[in-house]
Short mmCIF file of C-alpha atoms in Angstrom, two decimals:
data_model
loop_
_atom_site.label_atom_id
_atom_site.label_comp_id
_atom_site.label_asym_id
_atom_site.label_seq_id
_atom_site.Cartn_x
_atom_site.Cartn_y
_atom_site.Cartn_z
CA MET A 1 7.35 190.53 111.96
CA ILE A 2 10.13 190.14 114.55
CA GLU A 3 8.52 192.75 116.79
CA LYS A 4 5.19 190.89 116.65
CA ALA A 5 6.90 187.61 117.61
CA ARG A 6 8.73 189.34 120.48
CA LYS A 7 5.49 190.83 121.84
CA HIS A 8 3.83 187.42 121.63
CA ALA A 9 6.73 185.79 123.51
CA VAL A 10 6.67 188.50 126.22
CA ARG A 11 2.91 188.10 126.65
CA ARG A 12 3.23 184.30 126.97
CA MET A 13 6.02 184.65 129.54
CA GLU A 14 3.94 187.08 131.60
CA ASP A 15 1.01 184.65 131.48
CA SER A 16 3.20 181.75 132.64
CA PHE A 17 4.58 183.48 135.77
CA PRO A 18 1.32 183.44 137.82
CA TYR A 19 0.70 179.81 136.85
CA ALA A 20 4.22 178.78 137.94
CA LYS A 21 3.86 180.74 141.18
CA ASP A 22 0.55 179.03 142.01
CA LYS A 23 2.07 175.59 141.36
CA TRP A 24 5.11 176.39 143.53
CA ASP A 25 2.98 177.78 146.37
CA LYS A 26 0.81 174.64 146.44
CA SER A 27 3.78 172.29 146.73
CA HIS A 28 5.74 174.46 149.19
CA ALA A 29 3.04 175.33 151.70
CA THR A 30 4.54 175.77 155.16
CA PRO A 31 2.90 173.45 157.68
CA HIS A 32 1.49 175.13 160.76
CA PHE A 33 2.43 173.23 163.92
CA ARG A 34 0.85 173.54 167.36
CA VAL A 35 2.10 172.40 170.74
CA GLY A 36 0.98 168.81 171.33
CA ASP A 37 0.86 167.80 167.65
CA LEU A 38 2.74 164.73 166.45
CA ALA A 39 5.59 165.22 163.98
CA LEU A 40 8.25 163.20 162.17
CA VAL A 41 11.92 164.30 162.20
CA PHE A 42 14.18 164.03 159.12
CA THR A 43 17.11 161.75 160.08
CA THR A 44 19.62 161.90 157.22
CA ASN A 45 21.92 164.18 159.24
CA PHE A 46 21.77 162.00 162.35
CA ASN A 47 25.16 160.39 162.94
CA ASN A 48 24.20 158.61 166.15
CA VAL A 49 21.67 156.25 164.56
CA LYS A 50 23.33 152.87 164.13
CA GLY A 51 23.34 150.97 160.88
CA CYS A 52 23.76 151.74 157.22
CA LYS A 53 22.63 155.23 156.18
CA LYS A 54 21.24 153.86 152.95
CA LEU A 55 18.89 151.46 154.72
CA LYS A 56 17.74 153.55 157.67
CA ASP A 57 14.39 155.31 157.69
CA SER A 58 14.45 158.86 156.40
CA PHE A 59 12.06 160.02 159.14
CA ALA A 60 11.96 159.08 162.83
CA GLY A 61 9.01 159.45 165.10
CA PRO A 62 6.29 160.39 165.71
CA PHE A 63 7.37 162.81 168.43
CA VAL A 64 5.24 165.24 170.42
CA ILE A 65 5.89 168.94 169.78
CA LYS A 66 6.89 170.49 173.08
CA ALA A 67 7.41 174.14 172.08
CA LEU A 68 7.51 176.47 169.10
CA HIS A 69 10.41 178.90 168.64
CA GLY A 70 8.96 181.40 166.20
CA GLU A 71 7.72 180.17 162.83
CA ASN A 72 10.97 178.47 161.83
CA ALA A 73 11.90 176.16 164.71
CA VAL A 74 10.14 173.39 166.62
CA GLU A 75 11.18 171.68 169.86
CA VAL A 76 10.14 168.02 170.18
CA GLU A 77 10.30 165.41 172.94
CA LEU A 78 12.85 162.89 171.66
CA SER A 79 12.95 159.21 172.60
CA GLU A 80 15.72 157.57 174.66
CA GLU A 81 17.78 156.49 171.64
CA LEU A 82 17.90 160.07 170.32
CA SER A 83 18.23 161.75 173.72
CA ASN A 84 21.77 163.00 173.01
CA ARG A 85 20.46 165.08 170.06
CA HIS A 86 19.39 168.68 170.55
CA PRO A 87 15.57 168.66 170.62
CA THR A 88 15.09 171.82 168.51
CA PHE A 89 14.82 171.39 164.74
CA PRO A 90 14.08 173.78 161.88
CA VAL A 91 10.66 173.46 160.29
CA SER A 92 12.30 172.27 157.06
CA LEU A 93 13.36 169.04 158.85
CA ILE A 94 9.94 168.41 160.43
CA LYS A 95 6.97 166.77 158.75
CA PRO A 96 3.46 166.51 160.25
CA TYR A 97 2.50 162.98 161.26
CA LYS A 98 -0.61 161.63 159.55
CA PHE A 99 -2.59 158.90 161.23
CA SER A 100 -3.58 155.82 159.25
CA ASP A 101 -7.12 155.70 160.55
CA ASP A 102 -9.92 153.55 159.13
CA GLU A 103 -12.42 156.39 159.55
CA GLU A 104 -10.27 158.81 157.55
CA PHE A 105 -9.41 156.22 154.87
CA PRO A 106 -12.47 153.96 154.47
CA LEU A 107 -11.43 152.58 151.05
CA ARG A 108 -7.97 151.45 152.15
CA LYS A 109 -7.62 147.68 152.09
CA LYS A 110 -6.78 146.03 155.37
CA VAL A 111 -3.59 143.99 155.44
CA PRO A 112 -4.37 140.41 156.45
CA GLN A 113 -2.59 139.23 159.56
CA PHE A 114 0.11 136.64 159.05
CA ILE A 115 -0.70 133.41 160.85
CA PRO A 116 2.39 131.26 161.36
CA PRO A 117 1.97 127.64 160.28
CA THR A 118 1.41 125.12 163.02
CA GLU A 119 2.95 121.67 163.20
CA SER A 120 -0.28 120.03 162.05
CA SER A 121 -0.32 121.99 158.80
CA GLY A 122 3.14 120.75 157.73
CA ILE A 123 3.81 118.60 154.67
CA LYS A 124 2.71 115.01 155.22
CA LYS A 125 4.53 113.31 152.34
CA ILE A 126 6.30 114.03 149.07
CA THR A 127 4.03 113.12 146.17
CA LYS A 128 6.35 113.74 143.22
CA VAL A 129 10.09 114.17 142.77
CA LEU A 130 11.30 116.25 139.84
CA VAL A 131 14.71 115.35 138.44
CA ARG A 132 16.53 117.69 136.10
CA VAL A 133 18.61 115.98 133.43
CA GLY A 134 21.20 117.82 131.40
CA PRO A 135 22.59 121.35 131.60
#
């Protein structure tokens, strides 16, 4: 009885390994960068970005990829504010930039533009005053 249960457990474990490997491979696919692509840089280790770390953006960019150093490093053209940083980053700190294009995303709702109120649309008069009585 115990031997039958052990064989069943071993068989189930062997069946679960390929499934777990497929799931891991799908979520950890290495992005393939090319020179000229746009990429975002992970900024949590940047000490020269002013402001509170908690409130700053986790990615900066997009930046143009200038060169590839093997499969594990990417050199980008940094902006003026990040010019004192070394421009080469490991692939683990780089994320491909995805455009928000209407042709690629036809079902995405467009955000209406905010139109600031003009002087003519201001309140003309107060029609009712609410008074609160008691605590």
